[in-house]
């Protein structure tokens, strides 16, 4: 039995029918933007391996930091103990984030970061004597992870977790903001979408602990870009109703949208922030949930006195060391020019797709490029073409998209955009 035969018979890949797993590529190595297959062929990782490898694969600064850490302290529990990598990473995060976001809780993955944020919100509200505030509000089209509570704030109808609808906690879903990024913002609340949030909080605010959204860019829910003014209005309404504002920046954090964080487009600070994916440059799973001092102190004043969460691998030293190295690579600001160049090139090279009959929209923001089709795209077509095009794409729903590493060269990016347009055109 070949390795791929064993894989097909025994390994369960994400969002895959085990009876019909489709084409599979055996990857034997990766460097920069390139993935190497077992047959010696190479493909550009236009996905940044699900959006996390912002510096490219096997970056020497990150791998060296992890090697050094491996020789000293691969892991130690974080309960009652601490270590230098955790402290250094916390210092960098607090230094990068807006003033006020200064209590860092380390997590295993982005989805767990969301779970932690939701638990923080409920425990804080209870500490404040608001025991009815145990529900959450969000907007349609969102995606916040695959774990249980996180699924409850993903789109209940069109999201990938719709089939669990009857088993999940019932939350409050608002219409997706229909004023897009770059459009004029209407002042009237009934025209800009704020009236719906105002009405919900007026009616149900006593039951809602927090409002959780992906700022400006909805990722796996549809790659939708909306106006940052909605976030400003949401913050004011949340404050008026004692509802915590939670930003899920797992996909948008660390430069992906052209700003360091998605919230920077709105110039506001949430009460709780979820980070993950690019935190370690895609070299090891890790995440963080960052709260304001007000939230952290409030939980400390609760009957329990402690926040009731503590993953076994919380603050794993290897992951913290990778995070320190990854954030250090962002400190010189060079990523801003690279992301701006990626943005400009994709706007130019994806523009011809607008004229294709099956295309509904083309949009670009920072290092995110999207061709939205009118009908669902079969990802297996892109998977089969990858060896020929030399580009690894993984479309979902109606979207052919890319989120390339920031280190991608112009000629490499041109290969990516050409593959996207060809896929949209239906070229064999």
Short mmCIF file of C-alpha atoms in Angstrom, two decimals:
data_model
loop_
_atom_site.label_atom_id
_atom_site.label_comp_id
_atom_site.label_asym_id
_atom_site.label_seq_id
_atom_site.Cartn_x
_atom_site.Cartn_y
_atom_site.Cartn_z
CA UNK A 1 0.00 0.00 0.00
CA UNK A 2 1.43 3.39 -0.99
CA UNK A 3 1.39 6.32 1.46
CA UNK A 4 -1.37 7.99 -0.56
CA UNK A 5 -3.39 4.77 -0.56
CA UNK A 6 -3.13 4.61 3.23
CA UNK A 7 -4.09 8.28 3.43
CA UNK A 8 -7.17 7.72 1.31
CA UNK A 9 -8.27 4.69 3.37
CA UNK A 10 -7.49 5.84 6.91
CA UNK A 11 -6.88 9.59 7.27
CA UNK A 12 -9.77 12.02 7.57
CA UNK A 13 -9.06 15.40 6.00
CA UNK A 14 -11.00 18.60 6.78
CA UNK A 15 -14.38 19.08 5.11
CA UNK A 16 -13.87 15.86 3.16
CA UNK A 17 -16.14 12.95 2.30
CA UNK A 18 -14.07 9.89 3.26
CA UNK A 19 -15.86 7.84 0.59
CA UNK A 20 -14.86 10.36 -2.11
CA UNK A 21 -11.74 12.16 -0.87
CA UNK A 22 -10.81 13.55 -4.28
CA UNK A 23 -7.29 14.31 -5.52
CA UNK A 24 -4.59 14.52 -2.90
CA UNK A 25 -1.04 15.91 -3.14
CA UNK A 26 1.73 14.48 -0.97
CA UNK A 27 3.85 17.42 0.22
CA UNK A 28 7.43 16.60 1.14
CA UNK A 29 8.80 20.08 1.76
CA UNK A 30 8.08 23.79 1.78
CA UNK A 31 10.14 26.95 1.56
CA UNK A 32 9.06 30.53 1.01
CA UNK A 33 5.89 30.48 -1.07
CA UNK A 34 6.58 27.05 -2.60
CA UNK A 35 5.29 23.59 -1.69
CA UNK A 36 7.19 20.56 -3.02
CA UNK A 37 5.33 17.35 -3.92
CA UNK A 38 6.61 13.81 -3.71
CA UNK A 39 6.97 13.74 -7.51
CA UNK A 40 9.37 16.69 -7.35
CA UNK A 41 6.85 19.20 -8.70
CA UNK A 42 6.26 22.50 -6.96
CA UNK A 43 3.20 24.68 -6.32
CA UNK A 44 2.83 28.21 -4.98
CA UNK A 45 0.91 28.15 -1.71
CA UNK A 46 -1.57 30.88 -2.63
CA UNK A 47 -3.53 30.09 0.55
CA UNK A 48 -0.63 30.77 2.96
CA UNK A 49 -1.72 27.36 4.28
CA UNK A 50 -5.12 28.68 5.42
CA UNK A 51 -3.90 32.24 5.79
CA UNK A 52 -1.22 31.80 8.44
CA UNK A 53 2.17 31.59 6.66
CA UNK A 54 2.53 35.34 6.13
CA UNK A 55 6.35 35.23 6.04
CA UNK A 56 6.43 32.14 3.84
CA UNK A 57 7.22 28.59 4.88
CA UNK A 58 10.24 27.63 6.95
CA UNK A 59 11.35 31.20 7.56
CA UNK A 60 14.92 30.98 8.93
CA UNK A 61 14.34 33.42 11.80
CA UNK A 62 11.30 31.53 13.04
CA UNK A 63 12.73 28.04 12.62
CA UNK A 64 15.97 29.10 14.34
CA UNK A 65 14.01 30.47 17.30
CA UNK A 66 12.08 27.22 17.58
CA UNK A 67 15.25 25.12 17.36
CA UNK A 68 16.84 27.14 20.16
CA UNK A 69 13.75 26.76 22.30
CA UNK A 70 13.49 23.04 21.62
CA UNK A 71 16.96 22.54 23.12
CA UNK A 72 16.03 24.40 26.30
CA UNK A 73 12.35 24.06 27.15
CA UNK A 74 9.90 22.51 24.65
CA UNK A 75 6.97 22.66 27.07
CA UNK A 76 6.02 23.34 30.65
CA UNK A 77 2.62 23.88 32.25
CA UNK A 78 1.56 27.51 32.62
CA UNK A 79 -0.37 27.02 35.86
CA UNK A 80 1.78 28.55 38.59
CA UNK A 81 4.81 28.71 36.26
CA UNK A 82 5.98 31.10 33.57
CA UNK A 83 8.83 31.39 31.09
CA UNK A 84 10.68 33.98 29.05
CA UNK A 85 9.10 33.27 25.63
CA UNK A 86 5.61 33.83 27.08
CA UNK A 87 6.68 37.08 28.68
CA UNK A 88 8.46 38.33 25.56
CA UNK A 89 5.50 37.50 23.33
CA UNK A 90 3.13 39.23 25.72
CA UNK A 91 5.34 42.33 25.68
CA UNK A 92 5.29 42.41 21.89
CA UNK A 93 1.52 41.93 21.68
CA UNK A 94 0.75 44.63 24.23
CA UNK A 95 3.16 46.93 22.41
CA UNK A 96 1.41 46.35 19.07
CA UNK A 97 -2.19 46.58 20.27
CA UNK A 98 -4.20 49.71 21.03
CA UNK A 99 -3.94 51.08 24.54
CA UNK A 100 -6.22 49.21 26.90
CA UNK A 101 -5.94 45.75 25.36
CA UNK A 102 -3.33 44.51 27.78
CA UNK A 103 -4.36 41.20 29.37
CA UNK A 104 -3.15 38.28 27.25
CA UNK A 105 -4.60 34.77 27.60
CA UNK A 106 -2.76 32.20 25.45
CA UNK A 107 -4.72 29.47 23.63
CA UNK A 108 -4.13 26.42 21.45
CA UNK A 109 -5.88 27.56 18.27
CA UNK A 110 -8.05 30.29 16.79
CA UNK A 111 -11.28 28.44 17.46
CA UNK A 112 -10.30 27.98 21.10
CA UNK A 113 -9.50 31.70 21.25
CA UNK A 114 -13.13 32.38 20.33
CA UNK A 115 -14.36 29.90 22.94
CA UNK A 116 -12.26 31.70 25.53
CA UNK A 117 -13.58 35.10 24.46
CA UNK A 118 -17.20 33.95 24.79
CA UNK A 119 -16.51 32.47 28.23
CA UNK A 120 -14.78 35.69 29.30
CA UNK A 121 -17.78 37.73 28.25
CA UNK A 122 -20.27 35.60 30.19
CA UNK A 123 -18.11 35.38 33.31
CA UNK A 124 -17.54 39.15 33.24
CA UNK A 125 -21.25 39.88 32.95
CA UNK A 126 -22.02 37.55 35.85
CA UNK A 127 -19.32 39.22 37.92
CA UNK A 128 -21.09 42.52 37.26
CA UNK A 129 -24.33 41.04 38.56
CA UNK A 130 -25.91 40.70 35.11
CA UNK A 131 -26.72 37.02 35.37
CA UNK A 132 -29.17 37.05 32.45
CA UNK A 133 -26.48 38.11 29.98
CA UNK A 134 -25.46 34.72 28.62
CA UNK A 135 -26.35 35.04 24.92
CA UNK A 136 -24.46 36.51 21.97
CA UNK A 137 -25.17 38.64 18.94
CA UNK A 138 -23.34 38.57 15.64
CA UNK A 139 -23.90 39.27 11.95
CA UNK A 140 -24.84 36.85 9.23
CA UNK A 141 -22.10 35.62 6.94
CA UNK A 142 -19.61 35.24 9.77
CA UNK A 143 -17.29 32.36 10.64
CA UNK A 144 -15.60 31.96 14.02
CA UNK A 145 -14.32 28.40 14.15
CA UNK A 146 -15.30 24.75 14.25
CA UNK A 147 -15.51 24.10 18.00
CA UNK A 148 -18.91 23.86 19.66
CA UNK A 149 -19.67 27.33 21.05
CA UNK A 150 -17.80 29.01 18.21
CA UNK A 151 -20.10 27.25 15.74
CA UNK A 152 -23.11 28.85 17.42
CA UNK A 153 -22.00 32.31 16.24
CA UNK A 154 -21.25 31.18 12.67
CA UNK A 155 -23.88 31.84 10.02
CA UNK A 156 -26.73 29.43 10.89
CA UNK A 157 -28.10 29.04 7.37
CA UNK A 158 -25.42 29.54 4.74
CA UNK A 159 -22.41 28.70 6.91
CA UNK A 160 -20.63 25.37 6.93
CA UNK A 161 -22.18 24.49 10.31
CA UNK A 162 -25.81 24.86 9.28
CA UNK A 163 -26.54 21.17 9.79
CA UNK A 164 -25.83 21.55 13.54
CA UNK A 165 -28.40 24.33 13.84
CA UNK A 166 -30.83 22.42 16.03
CA UNK A 167 -28.14 21.29 18.47
CA UNK A 168 -26.34 24.60 19.04
CA UNK A 169 -27.10 27.43 21.42
CA UNK A 170 -29.52 29.86 19.83
CA UNK A 171 -27.86 33.23 19.28
CA UNK A 172 -29.00 36.53 17.78
CA UNK A 173 -28.14 37.14 14.13
CA UNK A 174 -28.22 40.54 12.48
CA UNK A 175 -28.25 41.26 8.75
CA UNK A 176 -24.77 41.46 7.30
CA UNK A 177 -23.72 45.12 6.89
CA UNK A 178 -24.70 45.89 3.30
CA UNK A 179 -22.60 49.05 2.94
CA UNK A 180 -19.37 47.77 1.46
CA UNK A 181 -15.87 48.95 2.07
CA UNK A 182 -15.22 51.95 -0.16
CA UNK A 183 -18.88 52.92 -0.59
CA UNK A 184 -20.40 56.10 0.82
CA UNK A 185 -21.76 55.67 4.34
CA UNK A 186 -25.40 56.82 4.66
CA UNK A 187 -26.09 58.78 7.82
CA UNK A 188 -29.59 57.40 8.37
CA UNK A 189 -29.51 54.31 10.69
CA UNK A 190 -32.26 52.61 8.70
CA UNK A 191 -30.10 52.85 5.59
CA UNK A 192 -26.71 51.92 7.05
CA UNK A 193 -27.76 48.87 9.05
CA UNK A 194 -27.33 50.34 12.52
CA UNK A 195 -31.09 50.43 13.15
CA UNK A 196 -31.21 46.62 13.24
CA UNK A 197 -28.50 46.42 15.90
CA UNK A 198 -30.10 49.24 17.90
CA UNK A 199 -33.45 47.46 17.85
CA UNK A 200 -31.94 44.12 18.86
CA UNK A 201 -30.07 45.60 21.82
CA UNK A 202 -33.10 47.61 22.89
CA UNK A 203 -35.22 44.45 22.96
CA UNK A 204 -32.70 41.79 24.00
CA UNK A 205 -29.76 43.72 25.47
CA UNK A 206 -30.46 42.46 28.98
CA UNK A 207 -29.78 38.91 27.74
CA UNK A 208 -26.77 39.58 25.46
CA UNK A 209 -23.26 39.26 26.91
CA UNK A 210 -21.34 40.24 23.79
CA UNK A 211 -21.38 41.10 20.12
CA UNK A 212 -18.74 39.15 18.16
CA UNK A 213 -17.74 40.10 14.60
CA UNK A 214 -14.85 39.82 12.18
CA UNK A 215 -13.84 43.46 11.66
CA UNK A 216 -14.17 44.72 8.06
CA UNK A 217 -13.51 41.32 6.42
CA UNK A 218 -15.66 38.25 6.84
CA UNK A 219 -13.34 35.36 5.99
CA UNK A 220 -14.60 31.82 5.53
CA UNK A 221 -18.18 33.09 5.58
CA UNK A 222 -17.78 34.58 2.13
CA UNK A 223 -14.75 36.90 1.87
CA UNK A 224 -17.05 39.90 2.24
CA UNK A 225 -15.64 43.39 2.89
CA UNK A 226 -17.88 45.85 4.73
CA UNK A 227 -17.67 49.49 5.83
CA UNK A 228 -15.69 50.17 9.04
CA UNK A 229 -18.21 52.83 10.10
CA UNK A 230 -20.54 49.96 11.06
CA UNK A 231 -18.00 48.95 13.70
CA UNK A 232 -17.90 52.46 15.14
CA UNK A 233 -21.66 52.51 15.45
CA UNK A 234 -21.65 49.03 16.96
CA UNK A 235 -19.16 50.05 19.64
CA UNK A 236 -21.32 52.99 20.74
CA UNK A 237 -24.45 50.83 20.91
CA UNK A 238 -22.66 48.07 22.82
CA UNK A 239 -21.39 50.54 25.39
CA UNK A 240 -24.89 51.94 25.85
CA UNK A 241 -26.29 48.48 26.61
CA UNK A 242 -23.40 46.97 28.64
CA UNK A 243 -22.64 44.51 25.86
CA UNK A 244 -19.00 43.55 25.34
CA UNK A 245 -17.60 44.05 21.84
CA UNK A 246 -15.50 41.09 20.66
CA UNK A 247 -13.37 41.27 17.52
CA UNK A 248 -12.32 38.03 15.85
CA UNK A 249 -9.04 39.01 14.14
CA UNK A 250 -7.83 35.46 13.61
CA UNK A 251 -7.89 35.93 9.82
CA UNK A 252 -7.45 39.71 9.60
CA UNK A 253 -4.68 40.22 12.16
CA UNK A 254 -1.02 40.95 11.48
CA UNK A 255 -1.27 42.89 8.23
CA UNK A 256 -3.54 40.82 6.01
CA UNK A 257 -5.91 43.73 5.19
CA UNK A 258 -3.14 46.29 4.65
CA UNK A 259 -3.42 47.53 8.23
CA UNK A 260 -1.81 45.75 11.16
CA UNK A 261 -5.27 44.78 12.42
CA UNK A 262 -8.70 44.91 10.82
CA UNK A 263 -9.91 47.14 13.65
CA UNK A 264 -7.38 49.77 12.58
CA UNK A 265 -9.65 50.58 9.62
CA UNK A 266 -12.26 51.74 12.16
CA UNK A 267 -9.80 53.14 14.71
CA UNK A 268 -11.65 51.62 17.64
CA UNK A 269 -10.73 49.16 20.38
CA UNK A 270 -12.88 46.15 21.34
CA UNK A 271 -13.29 44.79 24.84
CA UNK A 272 -11.93 41.39 23.81
CA UNK A 273 -9.73 40.46 20.82
CA UNK A 274 -9.14 37.01 19.30
CA UNK A 275 -5.82 36.37 17.54
CA UNK A 276 -4.36 33.28 15.85
CA UNK A 277 -3.20 31.97 12.46
CA UNK A 278 -0.36 34.38 11.54
CA UNK A 279 0.64 34.85 15.19
CA UNK A 280 3.42 32.29 14.72
CA UNK A 281 3.88 32.90 11.01
CA UNK A 282 2.17 29.56 10.37
CA UNK A 283 4.93 27.49 11.91
CA UNK A 284 2.96 26.01 14.83
CA UNK A 285 -0.60 26.20 16.11
CA UNK A 286 -1.13 29.00 18.62
CA UNK A 287 -3.57 31.76 19.50
CA UNK A 288 -4.35 34.41 22.07
CA UNK A 289 -7.39 36.11 23.54
CA UNK A 290 -6.61 39.64 24.69
CA UNK A 291 -8.93 41.53 27.03
CA UNK A 292 -9.01 45.00 28.46
CA UNK A 293 -8.00 45.48 32.05
CA UNK A 294 -11.62 46.31 32.87
CA UNK A 295 -12.79 42.89 31.71
CA UNK A 296 -9.94 41.06 33.43
CA UNK A 297 -10.41 42.90 36.73
CA UNK A 298 -14.16 42.34 36.55
CA UNK A 299 -13.68 38.59 36.25
CA UNK A 300 -11.24 38.75 39.16
CA UNK A 301 -14.01 40.26 41.28
CA UNK A 302 -16.40 37.41 40.51
CA UNK A 303 -17.45 34.79 43.02
CA UNK A 304 -15.03 32.32 41.45
CA UNK A 305 -12.25 34.90 41.53
CA UNK A 306 -10.47 33.19 38.65
CA UNK A 307 -11.18 32.80 34.94
CA UNK A 308 -12.34 29.23 34.42
CA UNK A 309 -10.18 28.09 31.53
CA UNK A 310 -6.70 26.59 31.22
CA UNK A 311 -5.53 24.53 28.22
CA UNK A 312 -2.82 21.94 28.82
CA UNK A 313 -0.60 23.49 26.14
CA UNK A 314 -1.38 27.09 27.11
CA UNK A 315 1.65 29.33 26.45
CA UNK A 316 3.63 26.45 24.93
CA UNK A 317 7.23 27.77 24.88
CA UNK A 318 7.91 26.55 21.32
CA UNK A 319 4.86 28.40 20.04
CA UNK A 320 5.68 31.51 22.06
CA UNK A 321 9.22 31.52 20.64
CA UNK A 322 7.79 31.25 17.12
CA UNK A 323 5.39 34.09 17.89
CA UNK A 324 8.17 36.34 19.14
CA UNK A 325 10.18 35.71 15.97
CA UNK A 326 7.14 36.24 13.71
CA UNK A 327 6.17 39.53 15.34
CA UNK A 328 9.80 40.67 15.23
CA UNK A 329 9.69 40.29 11.44
CA UNK A 330 6.78 42.74 11.33
CA UNK A 331 8.45 45.40 13.45
CA UNK A 332 10.40 47.14 10.68
CA UNK A 333 7.16 47.89 8.82
CA UNK A 334 8.43 46.44 5.54
CA UNK A 335 5.32 44.28 5.34
CA UNK A 336 3.24 47.40 4.66
CA UNK A 337 4.99 48.12 1.36
CA UNK A 338 4.87 44.46 0.35
CA UNK A 339 1.16 44.14 1.10
CA UNK A 340 0.43 47.42 -0.72
CA UNK A 341 2.28 46.10 -3.79
CA UNK A 342 0.34 42.82 -3.63
CA UNK A 343 -2.91 44.79 -3.39
CA UNK A 344 -2.10 46.95 -6.42
CA UNK A 345 -0.94 44.02 -8.55
CA UNK A 346 -4.00 41.90 -7.75
CA UNK A 347 -6.37 44.77 -8.52
CA UNK A 348 -4.78 45.07 -11.96
CA UNK A 349 -4.43 41.38 -12.79
CA UNK A 350 -7.80 40.20 -11.45
CA UNK A 351 -9.74 43.03 -13.13
CA UNK A 352 -10.26 41.12 -16.45
CA UNK A 353 -12.32 38.54 -14.54
CA UNK A 354 -15.07 41.15 -14.11
CA UNK A 355 -16.05 40.67 -17.75
CA UNK A 356 -16.43 36.90 -17.52
CA UNK A 357 -20.05 35.70 -17.73
CA UNK A 358 -19.96 33.58 -14.58
CA UNK A 359 -18.37 36.21 -12.35
CA UNK A 360 -20.48 38.15 -9.83
CA UNK A 361 -17.76 40.33 -8.30
CA UNK A 362 -14.03 40.88 -8.01
CA UNK A 363 -12.61 42.46 -4.86
CA UNK A 364 -9.20 43.02 -3.32
CA UNK A 365 -8.08 44.28 0.08
CA UNK A 366 -4.46 44.13 1.15
CA UNK A 367 -3.21 40.61 0.53
CA UNK A 368 -6.70 39.19 -0.08
CA UNK A 369 -7.91 38.66 -3.63
CA UNK A 370 -11.38 37.32 -4.43
CA UNK A 371 -13.26 36.35 -7.59
CA UNK A 372 -16.85 35.67 -6.57
CA UNK A 373 -18.72 33.46 -8.99
CA UNK A 374 -22.48 33.32 -9.56
CA UNK A 375 -22.51 29.58 -8.91
CA UNK A 376 -20.70 27.27 -6.50
CA UNK A 377 -17.12 26.43 -7.45
CA UNK A 378 -15.96 22.81 -7.34
CA UNK A 379 -12.68 22.89 -5.38
CA UNK A 380 -11.63 19.55 -6.86
CA UNK A 381 -11.16 21.23 -10.24
CA UNK A 382 -8.56 23.57 -8.74
CA UNK A 383 -6.93 20.67 -6.91
CA UNK A 384 -6.55 18.64 -10.10
CA UNK A 385 -5.12 21.61 -12.00
CA UNK A 386 -2.53 22.52 -9.36
CA UNK A 387 0.34 20.38 -10.72
CA UNK A 388 -0.13 21.92 -14.17
CA UNK A 389 -0.58 25.54 -13.08
CA UNK A 390 1.96 25.33 -10.28
CA UNK A 391 -0.51 27.13 -8.00
CA UNK A 392 -2.30 25.69 -4.98
CA UNK A 393 -5.79 27.18 -4.69
CA UNK A 394 -8.62 25.97 -2.49
CA UNK A 395 -11.90 27.67 -3.50
CA UNK A 396 -14.94 27.47 -1.26
CA UNK A 397 -18.59 28.20 -1.93
CA UNK A 398 -18.75 30.67 -4.81
CA UNK A 399 -15.33 32.16 -4.11
CA UNK A 400 -12.05 31.67 -5.92
CA UNK A 401 -9.64 33.50 -3.65
CA UNK A 402 -6.03 33.83 -2.61
CA UNK A 403 -4.24 34.99 0.53
CA UNK A 404 -0.59 34.70 -0.48
CA UNK A 405 2.42 35.06 1.83
CA UNK A 406 3.66 38.64 1.98
CA UNK A 407 7.04 37.53 0.60
CA UNK A 408 5.56 36.47 -2.76
CA UNK A 409 7.45 37.90 -5.76
CA UNK A 410 5.59 39.78 -8.54
CA UNK A 411 6.11 37.00 -11.10
CA UNK A 412 4.90 34.41 -8.59
CA UNK A 413 1.82 36.49 -7.83
CA UNK A 414 1.11 36.78 -11.56
CA UNK A 415 1.00 32.98 -11.74
CA UNK A 416 -1.54 32.98 -8.91
CA UNK A 417 -3.82 35.60 -10.45
CA UNK A 418 -3.62 33.90 -13.86
CA UNK A 419 -4.65 30.58 -12.30
CA UNK A 420 -7.57 32.29 -10.56
CA UNK A 421 -8.81 33.97 -13.74
CA UNK A 422 -8.42 30.72 -15.72
CA UNK A 423 -10.42 28.87 -13.08
CA UNK A 424 -13.13 31.53 -13.24
CA UNK A 425 -13.15 31.29 -17.03
CA UNK A 426 -13.47 27.53 -16.88
CA UNK A 427 -10.31 26.87 -18.88
CA UNK A 428 -9.41 23.21 -19.01
#
